[in-house]
C-alpha atoms as one frame of an Amber mdcrd trajectory, in Angstrom:
protein
 -83.673-197.054 -57.781 -85.434-199.498 -60.115 -84.536-199.259 -63.770 -86.431
-196.673 -65.815 -86.844-199.388 -68.430 -88.529-201.950 -66.184 -91.047-204.147
 -67.949 -94.365-203.756 -66.088 -96.975-205.482 -68.222 -96.963-208.344 -70.682
 -99.529-209.232 -73.307 -99.576-212.979 -73.881-101.258-214.996 -76.603-101.281
-218.784 -76.433 -98.368-218.778 -73.998 -96.189-216.377 -75.997 -95.397-212.798
 -74.939 -96.714-210.739 -77.841 -96.144-207.236 -76.429 -94.911-205.426 -73.336
 -95.270-202.069 -71.609 -92.750-200.082 -69.551 -93.486-197.394 -67.011 -93.409
-195.930 -63.523 -94.997-197.400 -60.370 -94.887-195.442 -57.139 -96.476-195.987
 -53.721 -96.660-193.156 -51.164 -98.000-192.469 -47.682 -99.859-189.315 -46.595
 -96.697-187.853 -45.044 -95.072-187.799 -48.487 -92.836-190.853 -48.088 -92.419
-192.305 -51.573 -91.330-195.816 -52.572 -90.494-196.383 -56.238 -91.110-199.868
 -57.609 -90.391-199.114 -61.261 -89.248-196.109 -63.231 -88.704-192.696 -61.691
 -90.901-191.019 -59.050 -89.550-187.602 -60.050 -90.390-187.846 -63.731 -92.685
-184.995 -64.866 -96.071-186.270 -65.958 -99.408-184.868 -67.041-101.820-186.837
 -64.821-104.640-185.439 -66.951-107.995-186.622 -65.562-106.341-188.408 -62.640
-106.152-184.932 -61.058-109.924-184.447 -61.101-110.563-185.457 -57.465-108.077
-182.794 -56.353-109.515-180.167 -58.672-112.903-180.979 -57.174-111.644-180.035
 -53.711-111.119-176.444 -54.909-114.579-176.380 -56.472-116.070-177.686 -53.215
-114.157-175.207 -51.043-115.307-172.324 -53.233-118.937-173.401 -53.025-118.766
-173.965 -49.268-117.347-170.476 -48.796-120.481-169.203 -50.545-122.767-171.253
 -48.288-123.482-173.867 -50.960-123.314-177.588 -50.259-123.100-179.976 -53.238
-124.625-183.428 -52.943-122.415-186.532 -53.054-123.597-187.260 -56.588-122.495
-183.784 -57.637-118.992-184.329 -56.266-118.737-187.746 -57.926-119.664-186.463
 -61.387-117.406-183.406 -61.029-114.547-185.856 -60.331-115.530-188.156 -63.184
-114.320-189.174 -66.601-117.699-190.695 -67.289-118.716-192.929 -70.166-121.637
-190.708 -71.194-124.354-192.901 -69.719-127.795-191.399 -69.329-127.523-191.142
 -65.525-124.143-189.445 -65.802-125.341-186.887 -68.331-128.379-186.175 -66.145
-126.095-185.627 -63.149-123.810-183.279 -65.081-126.858-181.335 -66.250-128.019
-181.181 -62.620-124.744-179.500 -61.640-125.208-176.956 -64.430-128.756-176.307
 -63.239-127.421-175.461 -59.771-125.520-172.635 -61.479-128.592-171.564 -63.445
-126.897-172.742 -66.644-127.358-175.403 -69.288-125.215-177.386 -71.717-124.600
-174.334 -73.900-122.267-172.927 -71.216-119.858-175.882 -71.417-116.578-175.128
 -73.179-115.460-178.732 -73.540-115.749-179.890 -77.158-118.685-181.949 -78.341
-117.816-185.647 -78.236-119.413-189.044 -78.633-120.056-190.941 -75.380-117.913
-193.957 -74.557-121.125-195.838 -73.705-121.993-197.645 -76.931-125.716-197.969
 -76.196-126.089-194.231 -75.621-123.876-193.452 -78.599-126.167-195.457 -80.865
-129.078-193.225 -79.862-127.340-189.957 -80.744-127.390-188.271 -84.125-124.353
-186.125 -83.293-121.800-185.698 -80.509-122.668-183.300 -77.683-120.753-181.410
 -75.007-122.782-183.048 -72.258-121.718-186.519 -73.415-118.039-185.507 -73.315
-116.385-187.526 -70.554-115.234-184.309 -68.814-118.609-182.546 -68.807-119.016
-183.104 -65.063-115.700-181.396 -64.276-116.590-178.475 -66.525-120.055-178.217
 -64.960-118.506-178.088 -61.485-116.026-175.411 -62.494-118.853-173.403 -64.039
-120.956-173.683 -60.887-118.177-172.449 -58.592-117.024-169.733 -60.994-120.509
-168.371 -61.689-121.648-168.628 -58.058-118.731-166.372 -57.102-120.091-163.747
 -59.477-117.770-164.238 -62.432-118.586-164.398 -66.144-119.330-168.063 -66.991
-117.584-167.660 -70.348-114.218-167.198 -68.596-114.213-170.236 -66.295-111.278
-171.960 -68.037-108.948-168.968 -68.062-105.911-169.680 -65.904-105.862-166.291
 -64.172-109.376-166.615 -62.753-109.900-166.924 -59.008-111.110-170.515 -59.372
-108.281-171.781 -61.570-105.714-170.163 -59.289-107.415-171.788 -56.308-107.197
-175.139 -58.105-103.459-174.587 -58.673-102.943-173.826 -54.970-104.948-176.893
 -53.963-102.830-179.089 -56.231 -99.629-177.662 -54.777-100.790-178.456 -51.246
-102.177-181.919 -51.940 -99.396-183.101 -54.262 -96.537-181.751 -52.102 -95.240
-179.285 -54.660 -96.410-176.552 -56.998 -97.581-178.013 -60.301 -95.871-176.837
 -63.473 -97.581-175.399 -66.522-100.340-175.382 -67.309-100.716-176.924 -70.708
-104.156-177.438 -72.184-105.980-180.724 -71.710-107.949-182.410 -74.473-111.149
-181.051 -72.949-109.804-177.486 -73.019-109.188-177.121 -69.283-105.757-176.317
 -67.793-103.541-179.423 -67.643-100.956-179.362 -64.863 -97.652-181.207 -64.648
 -96.569-182.999 -61.486 -94.566-186.151 -60.737 -95.628-189.734 -60.182 -94.433
-189.343 -56.599 -96.607-186.284 -56.144 -99.587-188.052 -57.660 -99.160-191.049
 -55.355 -98.900-188.721 -52.347-102.130-187.015 -53.411-103.999-190.304 -53.609
-102.654-191.362 -50.209-104.098-188.157 -48.769-107.360-188.716 -50.637-107.634
-192.217 -49.133-106.810-190.797 -45.699-109.291-187.948 -46.004-106.490-185.673
 -44.815-108.749-182.604 -45.045-112.502-182.280 -44.838-112.784-181.557 -48.566
-110.581-184.530 -49.507-112.715-186.738 -47.255-115.907-185.456 -48.869-114.613
-186.115 -52.391-113.338-189.581 -51.412-116.648-190.507 -49.819-118.586-189.329
 -52.882-116.428-191.322 -55.305-116.571-194.496 -53.202-120.333-194.152 -52.718
-120.981-193.548 -56.434-118.266-195.329 -58.441-120.686-195.812 -61.325-120.699
-192.040 -61.867-116.897-191.739 -61.814-116.304-193.902 -64.881-118.729-196.525
 -66.044-119.360-200.266 -65.882-116.667-201.084 -68.450-113.975-198.800 -67.036
-111.178-199.856 -64.656-111.498-197.166 -61.985-115.180-197.956 -61.463-114.463
-201.703 -61.438-111.676-201.333 -58.861-113.881-199.321 -56.492-116.769-201.770
 -56.853-114.457-204.711 -56.082-113.063-203.246 -52.832-114.613-200.421 -50.802
-111.160-199.520 -49.449-110.153-198.323 -52.931-110.640-194.869 -54.437-109.379
-194.738 -58.022-109.217-192.356 -60.949-107.793-192.966 -64.386-106.187-190.359
 -66.625-105.271-190.238 -70.296-102.015-191.573 -71.753-101.624-194.528 -69.432
-101.976-192.719 -66.095-103.920-193.999 -63.119-103.999-193.041 -59.456-105.436
-195.008 -56.575-105.791-194.728 -52.836-106.050-197.819 -50.625-106.517-198.174
 -46.877-104.448-201.082 -45.559-105.319-202.625 -42.185-101.765-202.250 -40.854
-100.067-199.730 -43.123-102.983-197.305 -43.159-103.736-195.172 -46.224-101.382
-195.457 -49.185-101.449-193.946 -52.652-100.462-195.664 -55.880 -99.521-193.881
 -59.108 -98.852-195.515 -62.463 -97.650-193.979 -65.701 -97.258-196.263 -68.705
 -94.391-195.014 -70.827 -96.031-195.531 -74.218 -99.350-194.032 -73.074-101.303
-197.267 -73.349-104.490-197.166 -71.290-104.830-200.948 -71.403-101.747-201.413
 -69.217-102.362-199.043 -66.287-105.292-200.954 -64.786-103.513-204.312 -64.493
-100.578-202.615 -62.746-102.769-200.815 -60.205-104.754-204.012 -59.625-101.574
-206.030 -59.054-100.348-203.543 -56.441-103.751-203.555 -54.705-103.642-207.352
 -54.599-100.085-207.364 -53.260-101.186-204.999 -50.495-103.947-207.417 -49.515
-106.808-205.783 -51.394-109.398-207.372 -53.652-108.735-206.458 -57.289-111.400
-206.636 -59.971-110.495-209.896 -61.772-110.950-208.497 -65.293-108.784-205.487
 -64.445-106.055-207.579 -62.794-105.910-209.832 -65.851-107.548-208.507 -69.007
-108.473-211.307 -71.422-106.788-211.399 -74.822-109.263-212.857 -77.288-108.875
-215.111 -80.279-111.994-215.949 -82.219-114.049-214.379 -79.448-112.656-216.586
 -76.672-109.713-216.017 -74.272-106.295-217.024 -75.590-104.122-215.012 -73.230
-104.117-211.979 -70.970-102.800-208.502 -70.279-101.266-208.605 -66.798 -98.545
-207.108 -64.624 -95.271-208.995 -64.378 -95.097-211.189 -61.235 -91.929-209.420
 -60.056 -93.963-206.274 -59.312 -96.113-208.024 -56.714 -93.039-209.565 -55.132
 -91.335-206.168 -54.818 -94.403-204.638 -53.143 -94.949-207.437 -50.623 -91.261
-207.522 -49.683 -90.972-203.733 -49.360 -93.884-203.545 -46.921 -93.175-206.778
 -45.068 -96.319-208.461 -46.359 -94.784-211.652 -47.778
């Protein structure tokens, strides 16, 4: 097993390594076969928002059981950690409208949007501009459509939240632990990096009809899932074979369909929680598998005086390990 202290990412400035990041890198196939390239595939981790595509499957199943059929845009925004752009807020509001509700029903905290242009236009933070408002809107829609009190949609003993827990157990190959409480107020489940990678392999494969529907929605509308400056959106725009979702504290999951290997899932957890490091690792693995990584995710410029003087990038050894393990060298 690779060392749990493997260096994954370096930050260079003018040819000198200024900083480094450690972490876990795992690749899995839909049958649950896990290959560890750094760290420990069994380490408990809060994937945080990287679980949203799988939570969306439970929302979708609930709505379908009631004869309701969300549009692709709905599924994309429910799976999103959006940057608060106007189109994204409109889409989240559209999901609420399907439930006969408005922004006042959201129980995520008010927050400023990540999108700087939209932020400049606001006088105060709002719940709709919170990056998780789409997920909350989707949960509200399913919970209310089933006849339950909208005010209780985040309670862990509700039918919907229990259905989400069962969906996670099935998709991630093991019952999640917890829950804790996420920053947005929703239940936050613990799994492993191996489980997360398995889930993204199954998402890429479309192993069930609901996983396929969520995958197709995210790939068709990557701009709703994150935003133009965010790595998951950039990775999906660069290669249509990629479905990606970032989480807080240095977590990212990704599914990729390889011509020979078929669907694989990639999970990354950066040990110190740095979000800047997860994207370059995912992008390096995609590239090693023969995919097309977004250049400014694969190597993030380090600036000096407003011009590049270095980069944030995965260590070369990671790519070598991946290509050798899968016979791609």
